[in-house]
N, CA and C of each residue as an Amber inpcrd file, in Angstrom:
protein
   294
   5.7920000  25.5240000  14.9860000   6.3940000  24.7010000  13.9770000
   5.5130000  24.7490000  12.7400000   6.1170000  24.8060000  11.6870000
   5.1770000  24.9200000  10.3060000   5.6630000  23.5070000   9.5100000
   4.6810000  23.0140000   8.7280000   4.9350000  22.0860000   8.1030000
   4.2440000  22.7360000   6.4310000   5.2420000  22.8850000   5.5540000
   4.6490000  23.2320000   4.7030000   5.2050000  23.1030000   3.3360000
   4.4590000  22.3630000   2.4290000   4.6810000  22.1850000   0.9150000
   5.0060000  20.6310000   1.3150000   5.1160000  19.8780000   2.5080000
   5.7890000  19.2310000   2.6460000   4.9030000  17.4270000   2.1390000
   5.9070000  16.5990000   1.9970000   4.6490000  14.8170000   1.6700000
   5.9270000  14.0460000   2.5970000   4.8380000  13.3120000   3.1950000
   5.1270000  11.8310000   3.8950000   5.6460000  12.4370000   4.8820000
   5.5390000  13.2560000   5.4890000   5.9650000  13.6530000   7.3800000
   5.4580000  13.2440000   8.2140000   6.5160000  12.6300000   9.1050000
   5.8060000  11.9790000  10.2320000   6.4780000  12.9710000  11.5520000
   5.4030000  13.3770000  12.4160000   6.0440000  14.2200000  13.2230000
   5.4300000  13.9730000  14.6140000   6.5990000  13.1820000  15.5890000
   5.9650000  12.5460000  16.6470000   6.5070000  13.1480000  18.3400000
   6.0630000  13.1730000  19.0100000   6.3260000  13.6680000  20.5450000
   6.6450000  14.6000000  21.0000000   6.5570000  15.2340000  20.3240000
   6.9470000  17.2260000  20.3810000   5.8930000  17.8120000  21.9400000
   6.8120000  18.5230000  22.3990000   5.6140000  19.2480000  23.5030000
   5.9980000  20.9500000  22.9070000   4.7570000  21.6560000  22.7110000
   4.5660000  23.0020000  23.2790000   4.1120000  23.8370000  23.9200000
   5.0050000  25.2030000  24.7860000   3.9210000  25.5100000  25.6820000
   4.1560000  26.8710000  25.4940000   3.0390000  27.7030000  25.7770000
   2.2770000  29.2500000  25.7410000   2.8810000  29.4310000  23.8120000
   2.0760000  28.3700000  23.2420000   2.1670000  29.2910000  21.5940000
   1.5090000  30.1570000  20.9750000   2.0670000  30.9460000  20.4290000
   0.8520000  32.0190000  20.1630000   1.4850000  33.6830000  19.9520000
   1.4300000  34.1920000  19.3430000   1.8880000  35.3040000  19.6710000
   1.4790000  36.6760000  20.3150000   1.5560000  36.8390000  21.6540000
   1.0490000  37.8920000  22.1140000  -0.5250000  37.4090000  22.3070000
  -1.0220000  38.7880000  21.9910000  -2.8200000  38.7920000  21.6310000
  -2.5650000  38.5000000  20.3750000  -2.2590000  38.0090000  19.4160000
  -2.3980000  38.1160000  17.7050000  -2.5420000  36.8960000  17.1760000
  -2.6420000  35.8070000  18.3660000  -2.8710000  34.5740000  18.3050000
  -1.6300000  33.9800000  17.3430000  -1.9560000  33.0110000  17.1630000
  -0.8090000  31.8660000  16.7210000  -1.3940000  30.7250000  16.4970000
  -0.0270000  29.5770000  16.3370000  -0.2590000  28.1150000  16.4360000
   1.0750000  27.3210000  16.7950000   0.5050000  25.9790000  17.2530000
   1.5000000  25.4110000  17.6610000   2.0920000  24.6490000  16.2170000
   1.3580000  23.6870000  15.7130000   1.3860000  23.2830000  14.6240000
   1.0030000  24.0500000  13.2860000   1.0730000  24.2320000  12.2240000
   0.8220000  24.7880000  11.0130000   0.9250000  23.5940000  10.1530000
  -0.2660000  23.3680000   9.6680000   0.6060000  21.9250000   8.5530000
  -0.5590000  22.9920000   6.7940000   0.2090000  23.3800000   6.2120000
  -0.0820000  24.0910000   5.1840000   0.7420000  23.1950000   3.6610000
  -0.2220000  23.3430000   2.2990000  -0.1340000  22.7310000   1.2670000
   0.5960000  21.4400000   1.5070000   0.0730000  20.6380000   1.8360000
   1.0870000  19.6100000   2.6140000   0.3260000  18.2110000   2.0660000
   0.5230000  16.8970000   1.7850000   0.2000000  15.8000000   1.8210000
   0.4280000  14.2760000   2.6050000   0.0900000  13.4720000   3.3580000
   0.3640000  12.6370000   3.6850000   1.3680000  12.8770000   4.8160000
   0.7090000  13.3680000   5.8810000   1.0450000  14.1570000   7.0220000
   0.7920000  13.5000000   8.4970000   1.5270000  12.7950000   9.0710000
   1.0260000  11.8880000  10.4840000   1.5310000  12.7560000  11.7400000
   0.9380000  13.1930000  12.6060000   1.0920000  13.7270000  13.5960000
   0.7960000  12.9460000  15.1180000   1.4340000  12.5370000  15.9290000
   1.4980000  11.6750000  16.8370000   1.6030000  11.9080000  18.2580000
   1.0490000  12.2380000  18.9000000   1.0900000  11.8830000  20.6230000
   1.8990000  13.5220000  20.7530000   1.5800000  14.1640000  20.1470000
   1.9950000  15.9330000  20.3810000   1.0670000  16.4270000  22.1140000
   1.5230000  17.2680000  22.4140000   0.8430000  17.6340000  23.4200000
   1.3740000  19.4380000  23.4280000   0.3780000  19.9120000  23.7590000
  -0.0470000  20.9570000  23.4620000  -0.4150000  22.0350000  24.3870000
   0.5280000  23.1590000  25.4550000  -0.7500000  23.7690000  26.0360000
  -0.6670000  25.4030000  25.9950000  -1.5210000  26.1660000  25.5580000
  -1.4390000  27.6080000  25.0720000  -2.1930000  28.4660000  26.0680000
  -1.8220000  29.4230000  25.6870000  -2.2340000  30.5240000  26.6750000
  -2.6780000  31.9600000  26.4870000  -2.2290000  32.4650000  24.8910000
  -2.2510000  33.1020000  24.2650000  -3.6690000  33.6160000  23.8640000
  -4.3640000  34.6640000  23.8080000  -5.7900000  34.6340000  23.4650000
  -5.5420000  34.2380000  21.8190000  -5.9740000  33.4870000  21.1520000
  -6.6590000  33.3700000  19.7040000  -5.3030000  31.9580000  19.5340000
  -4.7090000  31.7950000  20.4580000  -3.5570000  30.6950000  20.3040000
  -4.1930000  29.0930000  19.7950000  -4.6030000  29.0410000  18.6540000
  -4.4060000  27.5430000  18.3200000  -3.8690000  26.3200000  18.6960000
  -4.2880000  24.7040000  18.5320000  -3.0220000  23.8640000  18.8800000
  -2.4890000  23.7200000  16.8690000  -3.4430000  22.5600000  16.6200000
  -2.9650000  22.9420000  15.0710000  -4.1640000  23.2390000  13.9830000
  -3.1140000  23.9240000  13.1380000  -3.7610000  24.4980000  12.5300000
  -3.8030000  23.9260000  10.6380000  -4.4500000  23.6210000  10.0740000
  -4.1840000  22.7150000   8.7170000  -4.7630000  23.3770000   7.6010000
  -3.8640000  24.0230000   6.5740000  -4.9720000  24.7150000   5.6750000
  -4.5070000  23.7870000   4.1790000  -5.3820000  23.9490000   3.4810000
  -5.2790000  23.3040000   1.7510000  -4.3640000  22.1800000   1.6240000
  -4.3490000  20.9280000   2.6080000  -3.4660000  19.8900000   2.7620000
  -4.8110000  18.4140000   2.9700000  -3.9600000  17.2410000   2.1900000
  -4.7390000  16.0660000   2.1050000  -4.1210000  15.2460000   2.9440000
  -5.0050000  13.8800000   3.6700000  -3.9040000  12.9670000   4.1970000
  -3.6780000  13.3820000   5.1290000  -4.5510000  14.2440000   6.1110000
  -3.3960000  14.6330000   7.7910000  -4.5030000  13.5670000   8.4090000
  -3.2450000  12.8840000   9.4210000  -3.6790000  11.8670000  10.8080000
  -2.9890000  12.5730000  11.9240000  -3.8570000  12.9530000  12.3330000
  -4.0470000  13.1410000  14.0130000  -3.9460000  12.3640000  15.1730000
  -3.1780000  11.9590000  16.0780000  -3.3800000  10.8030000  16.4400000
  -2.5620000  11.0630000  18.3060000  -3.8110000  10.3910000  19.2670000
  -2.9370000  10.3080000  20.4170000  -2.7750000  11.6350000  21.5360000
  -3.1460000  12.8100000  20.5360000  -2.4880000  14.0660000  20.9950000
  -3.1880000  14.8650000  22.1530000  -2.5710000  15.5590000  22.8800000
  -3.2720000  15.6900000  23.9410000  -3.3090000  17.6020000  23.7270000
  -4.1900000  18.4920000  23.0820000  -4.3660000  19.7790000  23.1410000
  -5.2080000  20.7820000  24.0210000  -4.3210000  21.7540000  24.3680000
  -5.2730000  22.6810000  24.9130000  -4.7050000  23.9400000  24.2390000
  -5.2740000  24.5970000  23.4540000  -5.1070000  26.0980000  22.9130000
  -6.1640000  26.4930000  23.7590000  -5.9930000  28.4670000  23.5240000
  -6.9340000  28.7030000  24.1410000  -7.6470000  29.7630000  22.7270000
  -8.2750000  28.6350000  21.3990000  -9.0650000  29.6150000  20.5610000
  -9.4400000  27.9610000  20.0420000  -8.5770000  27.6600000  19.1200000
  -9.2830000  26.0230000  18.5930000  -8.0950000  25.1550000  18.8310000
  -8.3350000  24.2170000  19.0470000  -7.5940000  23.1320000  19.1780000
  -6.9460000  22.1970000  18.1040000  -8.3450000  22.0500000  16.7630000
  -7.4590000  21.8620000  15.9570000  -8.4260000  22.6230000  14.6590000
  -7.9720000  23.6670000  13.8140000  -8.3800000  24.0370000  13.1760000
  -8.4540000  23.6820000  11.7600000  -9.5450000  23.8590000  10.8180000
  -9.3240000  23.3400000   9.0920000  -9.5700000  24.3670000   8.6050000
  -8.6420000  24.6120000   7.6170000  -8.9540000  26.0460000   6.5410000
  -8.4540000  25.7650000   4.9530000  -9.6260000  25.5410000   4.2140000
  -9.3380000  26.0040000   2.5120000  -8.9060000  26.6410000   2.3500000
  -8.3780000  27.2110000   0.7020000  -8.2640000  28.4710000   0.1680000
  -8.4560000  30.1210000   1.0260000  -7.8390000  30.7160000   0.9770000
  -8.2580000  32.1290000   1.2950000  -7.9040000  33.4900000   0.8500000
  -8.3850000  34.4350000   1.1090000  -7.9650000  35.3460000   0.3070000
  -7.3340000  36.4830000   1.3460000  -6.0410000  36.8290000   1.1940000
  -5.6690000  37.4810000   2.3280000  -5.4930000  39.1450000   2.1620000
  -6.6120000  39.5000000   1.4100000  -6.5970000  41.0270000   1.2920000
  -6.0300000  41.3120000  -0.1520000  -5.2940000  41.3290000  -0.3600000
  -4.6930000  41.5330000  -1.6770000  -4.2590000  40.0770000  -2.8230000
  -3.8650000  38.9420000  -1.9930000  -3.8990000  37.8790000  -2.8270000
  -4.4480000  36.6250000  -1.9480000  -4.2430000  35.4420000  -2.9950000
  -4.8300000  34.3530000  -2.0240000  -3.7360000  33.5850000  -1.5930000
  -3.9730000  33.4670000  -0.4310000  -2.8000000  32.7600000   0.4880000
  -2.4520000  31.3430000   0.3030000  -2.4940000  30.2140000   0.7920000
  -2.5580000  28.8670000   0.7210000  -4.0300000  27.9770000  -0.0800000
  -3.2480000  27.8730000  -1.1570000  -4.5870000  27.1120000  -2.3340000
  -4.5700000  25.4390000  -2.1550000  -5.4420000  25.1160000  -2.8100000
  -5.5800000  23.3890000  -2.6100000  -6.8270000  23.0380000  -2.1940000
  -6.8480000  21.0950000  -2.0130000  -7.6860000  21.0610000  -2.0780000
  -7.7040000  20.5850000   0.0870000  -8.7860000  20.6710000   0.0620000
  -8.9860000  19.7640000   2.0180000  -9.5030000  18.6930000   1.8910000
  -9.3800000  17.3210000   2.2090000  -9.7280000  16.0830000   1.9290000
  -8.6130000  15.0470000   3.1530000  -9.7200000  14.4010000   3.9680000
  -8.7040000  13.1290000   4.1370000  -8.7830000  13.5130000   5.2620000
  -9.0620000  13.8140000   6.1000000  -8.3370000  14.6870000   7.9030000
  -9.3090000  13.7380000   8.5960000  -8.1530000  13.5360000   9.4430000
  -8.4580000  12.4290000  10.0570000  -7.8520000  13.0640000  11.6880000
C-alpha cells in the first residue's frame, strides 16, 4: 500500500502478509511526501529477503501506533531526499515520526 502526496490519513487495521517483491525487496506500507499521517494497530508479516514493514520517506507528522511488524530487512524504515541515479526521487523535509 502506498500513501503518497497525501495530509490527514488515518489508516487503521490492515493485515499484510509475504510483502515484498521476490528478492528485490519491497514494503508493506510506503508513506512518501505525505503529512499528518496516523497509522494504527497494522500488523505486518514478510518474508521476502530486503521486505520492509513500513517504509516513510520526505513526510512530517507520521504516528505509529499499536502495530505489530515483522519484515524480514527493517521494520520500520526513515528516508530523506535521494538521488535515484539520474534524478532525485522523493524531496522534503523528515520531522515529527513518532
Amino acid at each position: 500500500m502506498s500513501v503518497c502526496g497525501a495530509k490527514n490519513a488515518h489508516i487503521e487495521g490492515i493485515m499484510g502478509l509475504n510483502h515484498g517483491w521476490g528478492d528485490n525487496g519491497g514494503y508493506f506500507v510506503n508513506v512518501s511526501d505525505s503529512k499528518n499521517i496516523y497509522l494504527k494497530n497494522l500488523k505486518s508479516i514478510g518474508r521476502h529477503k530486503w521486505g520492509d514493514s513500513i517504509d516513510i520517506f520526505c513526510s512530517e507528522d507520521v504516528t505509529i501506533e499499536g502495530c505489530f511488524l515483522r519484515g524480514n530487512d527493517d521494520c520500520i524504515a526513515i528516508y530523506g531526499p535521494r538521488w535515484t541515479g539520474d534524478h532525485w526521487g522523493d524531496t522534503g523535509n523528515v520531522r515529527n515520526i513518532k
